[in-house]
């Protein structure tokens, strides 16, 4: 039996600016700044969306949801993940596993990992055990390390149903 697996990679980065909400994986974190973005700036949801779309060989998040379209201004980024999941199911695929790395100097991601996994598992229709999430600092180097930006890398494996 072949599952004809497909692998995808997603990356996202947003500037951090004062007096904006910081939302990561659908969780609002207490911080002195948040993401400057057209949508709610959720780097995890954006990178997950692009990883799934990439695995499917389809258009990327910027093509599907242009950041100059007023429709997506302030959008809850779960709608982007939901569209990627709809396309994944239409193509006959399901989540194998995801490995997510979030790069931020602070705040600490660890207290929020379980909720982020739960949020993603609900959106992706998989078990939280299929999702891994790591928080990394950037060792105070460059914009990421100076609390001026946040980034996320995602690798996803899709299996044919
Ligand atoms: Mg983004």
Tab-separated table of C-alpha atoms and ligand atoms in Angstrom:
chain	number	residue	atom	x	y	z
A	1	UNK	CA	0.000	0.000	0.000
A	2	UNK	CA	1.349	3.400	-0.929
A	3	UNK	CA	0.302	6.557	0.860
A	4	UNK	CA	1.977	8.744	-1.795
A	5	UNK	CA	3.103	11.190	0.906
A	6	UNK	CA	3.764	14.852	0.119
A	7	UNK	CA	5.992	17.173	2.138
A	8	UNK	CA	5.526	20.924	2.459
A	9	UNK	CA	7.439	23.812	3.995
A	10	UNK	CA	6.077	27.131	5.227
A	11	UNK	CA	7.762	30.273	6.508
A	12	UNK	CA	6.368	33.532	7.834
A	13	UNK	CA	7.707	36.634	9.538
A	14	UNK	CA	6.018	39.717	10.940
A	15	UNK	CA	7.305	42.948	12.403
A	16	UNK	CA	6.520	43.509	16.086
A	17	UNK	CA	5.226	46.962	17.010
A	18	UNK	CA	3.888	48.479	20.246
A	19	UNK	CA	0.179	48.498	21.088
A	20	UNK	CA	-0.775	45.620	18.813
A	21	UNK	CA	-2.080	42.188	19.881
A	22	UNK	CA	0.328	39.237	19.710
A	23	UNK	CA	-1.537	36.168	18.448
A	24	UNK	CA	0.345	32.913	17.946
A	25	UNK	CA	-1.441	29.745	16.887
A	26	UNK	CA	-4.791	31.275	17.771
A	27	UNK	CA	-3.636	32.179	21.305
A	28	UNK	CA	-3.380	35.786	22.449
A	29	UNK	CA	-0.147	36.238	24.422
A	30	UNK	CA	0.578	39.014	26.894
A	31	UNK	CA	3.406	41.110	25.467
A	32	UNK	CA	4.463	44.739	25.109
A	33	UNK	CA	3.948	44.527	21.340
A	34	UNK	CA	2.280	42.542	18.586
A	35	UNK	CA	2.380	41.796	14.887
A	36	UNK	CA	2.004	44.488	12.273
A	37	UNK	CA	-0.034	42.803	9.557
A	38	UNK	CA	-2.986	43.133	7.211
A	39	UNK	CA	-4.702	40.194	8.965
A	40	UNK	CA	-4.284	39.370	12.679
A	41	UNK	CA	-0.621	38.517	11.919
A	42	UNK	CA	-0.622	34.959	13.293
A	43	UNK	CA	2.754	33.655	12.050
A	44	UNK	CA	1.988	30.050	13.016
A	45	UNK	CA	-1.323	29.924	11.155
A	46	UNK	CA	0.250	31.656	8.141
A	47	UNK	CA	3.244	29.283	7.976
A	48	UNK	CA	0.997	26.219	8.497
A	49	UNK	CA	-1.259	27.425	5.651
A	50	UNK	CA	1.706	27.839	3.306
A	51	UNK	CA	3.204	24.470	4.318
A	52	UNK	CA	-0.026	22.642	3.442
A	53	UNK	CA	-0.495	24.589	0.209
A	54	UNK	CA	3.148	23.917	-0.647
A	55	UNK	CA	2.729	20.184	-0.071
A	56	UNK	CA	-0.257	20.256	-2.427
A	57	UNK	CA	1.715	22.236	-5.026
A	58	UNK	CA	-0.903	24.997	-5.014
A	59	UNK	CA	-0.876	28.805	-4.852
A	60	UNK	CA	0.559	30.349	-1.691
A	61	UNK	CA	-1.214	32.333	1.029
A	62	UNK	CA	-0.315	35.678	-0.574
A	63	UNK	CA	-1.901	34.635	-3.866
A	64	UNK	CA	-5.076	33.260	-2.266
A	65	UNK	CA	-5.494	36.077	0.265
A	66	UNK	CA	-3.803	39.234	-1.112
A	67	UNK	CA	-2.767	41.695	1.591
A	68	UNK	CA	-4.154	44.590	-0.460
A	69	UNK	CA	-7.680	43.074	-0.393
A	70	UNK	CA	-9.790	44.896	2.224
A	71	UNK	CA	-11.703	41.631	2.723
A	72	UNK	CA	-8.776	40.225	4.761
A	73	UNK	CA	-8.088	43.353	6.849
A	74	UNK	CA	-7.877	42.249	10.470
A	75	UNK	CA	-8.957	38.739	9.449
A	76	UNK	CA	-8.836	35.891	11.960
A	77	UNK	CA	-6.089	33.783	10.363
A	78	UNK	CA	-7.959	30.567	11.066
A	79	UNK	CA	-9.860	31.219	7.801
A	80	UNK	CA	-6.560	30.798	5.908
A	81	UNK	CA	-5.858	27.454	7.592
A	82	UNK	CA	-9.437	26.333	6.962
A	83	UNK	CA	-9.077	27.048	3.237
A	84	UNK	CA	-5.794	25.092	3.077
A	85	UNK	CA	-7.460	22.160	4.892
A	86	UNK	CA	-10.421	22.267	2.490
A	87	UNK	CA	-8.001	22.066	-0.433
A	88	UNK	CA	-6.048	19.255	1.269
A	89	UNK	CA	-9.236	17.200	1.692
A	90	UNK	CA	-10.353	17.925	-1.882
A	91	UNK	CA	-6.991	16.544	-3.052
A	92	UNK	CA	-7.555	13.387	-0.983
A	93	UNK	CA	-4.927	14.063	1.667
A	94	UNK	CA	-4.796	14.165	5.468
A	95	UNK	CA	-2.209	15.418	7.959
A	96	UNK	CA	0.624	12.999	8.699
A	97	UNK	CA	2.492	15.290	11.070
A	98	UNK	CA	3.706	18.861	11.460
A	99	UNK	CA	6.897	20.203	12.991
A	100	UNK	CA	6.696	23.906	13.873
A	101	UNK	CA	9.495	26.216	15.021
A	102	UNK	CA	8.591	29.690	16.302
A	103	UNK	CA	11.442	32.192	16.676
A	104	UNK	CA	10.816	34.956	19.176
A	105	UNK	CA	12.948	36.521	21.864
A	106	UNK	CA	10.063	36.815	24.297
A	107	UNK	CA	7.574	36.069	25.772
A	108	UNK	CA	8.109	32.374	26.499
A	109	UNK	CA	6.112	30.118	24.222
A	110	UNK	CA	6.179	27.003	26.422
A	111	UNK	CA	3.140	27.871	28.630
A	112	UNK	CA	1.019	28.180	25.478
A	113	UNK	CA	2.174	25.184	23.445
A	114	UNK	CA	-0.622	22.853	24.563
A	115	UNK	CA	-3.344	25.334	23.604
A	116	UNK	CA	-1.712	26.092	20.252
A	117	UNK	CA	-1.571	22.358	19.525
A	118	UNK	CA	-5.231	21.973	20.498
A	119	UNK	CA	-6.234	24.879	18.241
A	120	UNK	CA	-4.309	23.440	15.306
A	121	UNK	CA	-5.523	19.880	15.869
A	122	UNK	CA	-9.101	21.175	15.735
A	123	UNK	CA	-8.495	23.088	12.521
A	124	UNK	CA	-6.482	20.342	10.832
A	125	UNK	CA	-8.673	17.434	11.902
A	126	UNK	CA	-5.799	15.547	13.485
A	127	UNK	CA	-4.631	14.495	16.932
A	128	UNK	CA	-2.434	16.915	18.946
A	129	UNK	CA	0.199	14.154	19.034
A	130	UNK	CA	0.690	14.713	15.276
A	131	UNK	CA	1.812	18.297	15.963
A	132	UNK	CA	5.128	19.391	17.435
A	133	UNK	CA	5.891	22.995	18.321
A	134	UNK	CA	9.195	24.464	19.456
A	135	UNK	CA	9.988	27.962	20.665
A	136	UNK	CA	13.480	29.329	19.986
A	137	UNK	CA	15.101	32.639	20.821
A	138	UNK	CA	17.385	34.358	18.316
A	139	UNK	CA	20.083	34.922	20.931
A	140	UNK	CA	19.393	38.691	21.002
A	141	UNK	CA	20.827	38.924	17.466
A	142	UNK	CA	19.199	40.900	14.619
A	143	UNK	CA	15.546	41.947	14.433
A	144	UNK	CA	14.244	38.598	15.719
A	145	UNK	CA	16.553	38.698	18.704
A	146	UNK	CA	15.809	42.364	19.412
A	147	UNK	CA	12.050	41.791	19.891
A	148	UNK	CA	11.366	43.616	16.614
A	149	UNK	CA	10.066	40.618	14.660
A	150	UNK	CA	8.715	37.099	15.032
A	151	UNK	CA	9.135	34.226	12.577
A	152	UNK	CA	7.873	30.696	12.098
A	153	UNK	CA	9.015	27.668	10.101
A	154	UNK	CA	6.729	24.705	9.477
A	155	UNK	CA	7.336	21.350	7.840
A	156	UNK	CA	4.266	19.220	7.162
A	157	UNK	CA	3.810	15.687	5.868
A	158	UNK	CA	0.529	14.853	4.142
A	159	UNK	CA	-0.628	11.290	3.544
A	160	UNK	CA	-3.033	10.176	0.881
A	161	UNK	CA	-6.283	8.986	2.397
B	1	LIG	MG1	2.004	36.438	7.583
